[in-house]
Amino acid sequence: MAEAADSEAKKMREPFRLKRTRQCKKCPWKVTTDPHDIPSYSEALHRELSRTIASPDMPLGSTTTMACHEHAPADEMHCVGWLTHQLGPGNNIPLRMRMRDCENAREIALDGAQHKRFEDTLPRGNGGRRYG
């Protein structure tokens, strides 16, 4: 059991590169995005992503990530809006520790104003659609 923990700790210290560093056009973290405009959007699945948001009682070393909706499951990569939120106001300590080894973190780029909370990324008003 100790060997498995050592192996996981070593893996977490290995340098890595993000596959995607620019926020996609319809990222739900962007204030201007109506999630219903995202292809194959499911509000139920969107709400389930709340489990990817850090909480004060999150065990150190555990992180569930939000994948970018533009990529197939076989080619998943982080959602750049989520990543930036969790590194900043989301205060995701395990993610911050992991990102110390990211070789291209300085290339992360957002596109416009961002939501401050996960709840704000969800549809609201007008039968679930956002108001203009």
Tab-separated table of C-alpha atoms in Angstrom:
chain	number	residue	atom	x	y	z
A	1	MET	CA	0.000	0.000	0.000
A	2	ALA	CA	2.856	2.391	0.795
A	3	GLU	CA	4.356	1.618	-2.640
A	4	ALA	CA	1.135	2.709	-4.360
A	5	ALA	CA	1.132	5.985	-2.405
A	6	ASP	CA	4.815	6.579	-3.267
A	7	SER	CA	4.119	5.873	-6.937
A	8	GLU	CA	1.176	8.311	-6.961
A	9	ALA	CA	3.233	10.994	-5.190
A	10	LYS	CA	6.068	10.582	-7.714
A	11	LYS	CA	3.621	10.801	-10.628
A	12	MET	CA	2.210	14.050	-9.223
A	13	ARG	CA	5.713	15.589	-9.202
A	14	GLU	CA	6.490	14.805	-12.844
A	15	PRO	CA	6.567	17.773	-15.228
A	16	PHE	CA	3.641	17.922	-17.638
A	17	ARG	CA	2.113	20.197	-20.265
A	18	LEU	CA	-1.518	21.175	-20.637
A	19	LYS	CA	-2.976	20.038	-23.962
A	20	ARG	CA	-5.059	23.218	-24.117
A	21	THR	CA	-4.110	26.645	-22.754
A	22	ARG	CA	-6.676	28.912	-24.467
A	23	GLN	CA	-10.275	29.101	-23.379
A	24	CYS	CA	-12.736	27.798	-25.961
A	25	LYS	CA	-15.364	29.996	-27.604
A	26	LYS	CA	-18.372	28.569	-25.713
A	27	CYS	CA	-16.804	27.924	-22.308
A	28	PRO	CA	-19.520	28.028	-19.625
A	29	TRP	CA	-17.188	30.023	-17.349
A	30	LYS	CA	-17.427	32.976	-19.745
A	31	VAL	CA	-20.100	35.474	-18.686
A	32	THR	CA	-21.237	35.820	-22.314
A	33	THR	CA	-21.879	32.092	-22.860
A	34	ASP	CA	-25.395	30.681	-22.833
A	35	PRO	CA	-24.774	27.015	-21.961
A	36	HIS	CA	-27.711	26.002	-24.156
A	37	ASP	CA	-25.570	27.070	-27.126
A	38	ILE	CA	-23.026	24.357	-26.298
A	39	PRO	CA	-23.517	21.361	-28.639
A	40	SER	CA	-25.151	18.374	-26.867
A	41	TYR	CA	-25.658	20.479	-23.721
A	42	SER	CA	-27.295	18.764	-20.741
A	43	GLU	CA	-28.258	20.892	-17.768
A	44	ALA	CA	-28.359	17.779	-15.553
A	45	LEU	CA	-24.762	16.864	-16.464
A	46	HIS	CA	-23.722	20.501	-16.045
A	47	ARG	CA	-25.137	20.546	-12.497
A	48	GLU	CA	-23.232	17.333	-11.668
A	49	LEU	CA	-19.986	19.181	-12.407
A	50	SER	CA	-20.386	20.898	-9.031
A	51	ARG	CA	-18.383	17.928	-7.690
A	52	THR	CA	-15.319	19.327	-9.505
A	53	ILE	CA	-15.334	22.481	-7.370
A	54	ALA	CA	-12.906	22.509	-4.441
A	55	SER	CA	-14.282	22.644	-0.919
A	56	PRO	CA	-12.534	23.313	2.396
A	57	ASP	CA	-13.010	19.667	3.451
A	58	MET	CA	-11.483	18.263	0.231
A	59	PRO	CA	-8.796	15.694	1.093
A	60	LEU	CA	-5.328	16.777	0.027
A	61	GLY	CA	-4.318	14.956	-3.135
A	62	SER	CA	-7.836	14.429	-4.449
A	63	THR	CA	-8.984	16.423	-7.428
A	64	THR	CA	-11.805	15.822	-9.861
A	65	THR	CA	-11.410	17.917	-12.970
A	66	MET	CA	-13.842	19.495	-15.406
A	67	ALA	CA	-13.035	18.537	-18.987
A	68	CYS	CA	-13.457	20.892	-21.932
A	69	HIS	CA	-16.740	20.189	-23.740
A	70	GLU	CA	-15.056	20.574	-27.157
A	71	HIS	CA	-13.061	17.370	-26.835
A	72	ALA	CA	-14.106	13.733	-27.054
A	73	PRO	CA	-13.673	11.528	-23.956
A	74	ALA	CA	-10.731	9.775	-25.633
A	75	ASP	CA	-8.993	13.161	-26.003
A	76	GLU	CA	-10.085	14.912	-22.788
A	77	MET	CA	-8.342	17.988	-21.525
A	78	HIS	CA	-9.006	20.480	-18.757
A	79	CYS	CA	-11.611	23.182	-19.171
A	80	VAL	CA	-9.468	26.338	-19.164
A	81	GLY	CA	-12.223	28.414	-17.497
A	82	TRP	CA	-12.579	25.836	-14.705
A	83	LEU	CA	-8.806	25.510	-14.338
A	84	THR	CA	-8.315	29.261	-13.953
A	85	HIS	CA	-11.212	29.521	-11.491
A	86	GLN	CA	-9.875	26.689	-9.355
A	87	LEU	CA	-6.347	28.102	-9.347
A	88	GLY	CA	-7.692	31.516	-8.298
A	89	PRO	CA	-10.909	32.196	-6.390
A	90	GLY	CA	-11.828	28.483	-6.212
A	91	ASN	CA	-8.729	27.962	-4.034
A	92	ASN	CA	-8.159	24.345	-5.115
A	93	ILE	CA	-5.006	23.566	-3.112
A	94	PRO	CA	-4.353	20.074	-4.600
A	95	LEU	CA	-4.637	21.529	-8.117
A	96	ARG	CA	-2.334	24.432	-7.239
A	97	MET	CA	0.252	21.965	-5.960
A	98	ARG	CA	0.000	19.894	-9.151
A	99	MET	CA	0.265	22.958	-11.396
A	100	ARG	CA	3.687	23.800	-9.944
A	101	ASP	CA	5.009	21.147	-12.340
A	102	CYS	CA	3.118	22.416	-15.390
A	103	GLU	CA	5.594	23.544	-18.040
A	104	ASN	CA	3.159	25.728	-20.005
A	105	ALA	CA	0.982	27.232	-17.245
A	106	ARG	CA	2.113	30.742	-18.228
A	107	GLU	CA	0.409	30.234	-21.603
A	108	ILE	CA	-3.087	29.927	-20.078
A	109	ALA	CA	-5.338	32.581	-21.632
A	110	LEU	CA	-8.941	33.497	-20.888
A	111	ASP	CA	-11.348	35.145	-23.305
A	112	GLY	CA	-13.368	37.901	-21.615
A	113	ALA	CA	-15.140	38.280	-18.275
A	114	GLN	CA	-15.522	35.110	-16.202
A	115	HIS	CA	-18.089	33.887	-13.692
A	116	LYS	CA	-16.957	34.079	-10.087
A	117	ARG	CA	-18.840	30.971	-8.895
A	118	PHE	CA	-19.785	27.622	-10.435
A	119	GLU	CA	-23.474	28.313	-9.738
A	120	ASP	CA	-23.266	31.323	-12.050
A	121	THR	CA	-22.253	29.087	-14.989
A	122	LEU	CA	-25.652	27.365	-14.881
A	123	PRO	CA	-28.606	28.571	-16.980
A	124	ARG	CA	-31.002	30.984	-15.318
A	125	GLY	CA	-34.327	32.659	-16.061
A	126	ASN	CA	-36.398	32.520	-19.263
A	127	GLY	CA	-37.235	28.809	-18.987
A	128	GLY	CA	-33.650	27.879	-18.176
A	129	ARG	CA	-32.102	30.158	-20.819
A	130	ARG	CA	-29.997	33.160	-19.924
A	131	TYR	CA	-31.219	36.650	-20.502
A	132	GLY	CA	-29.215	38.561	-23.127
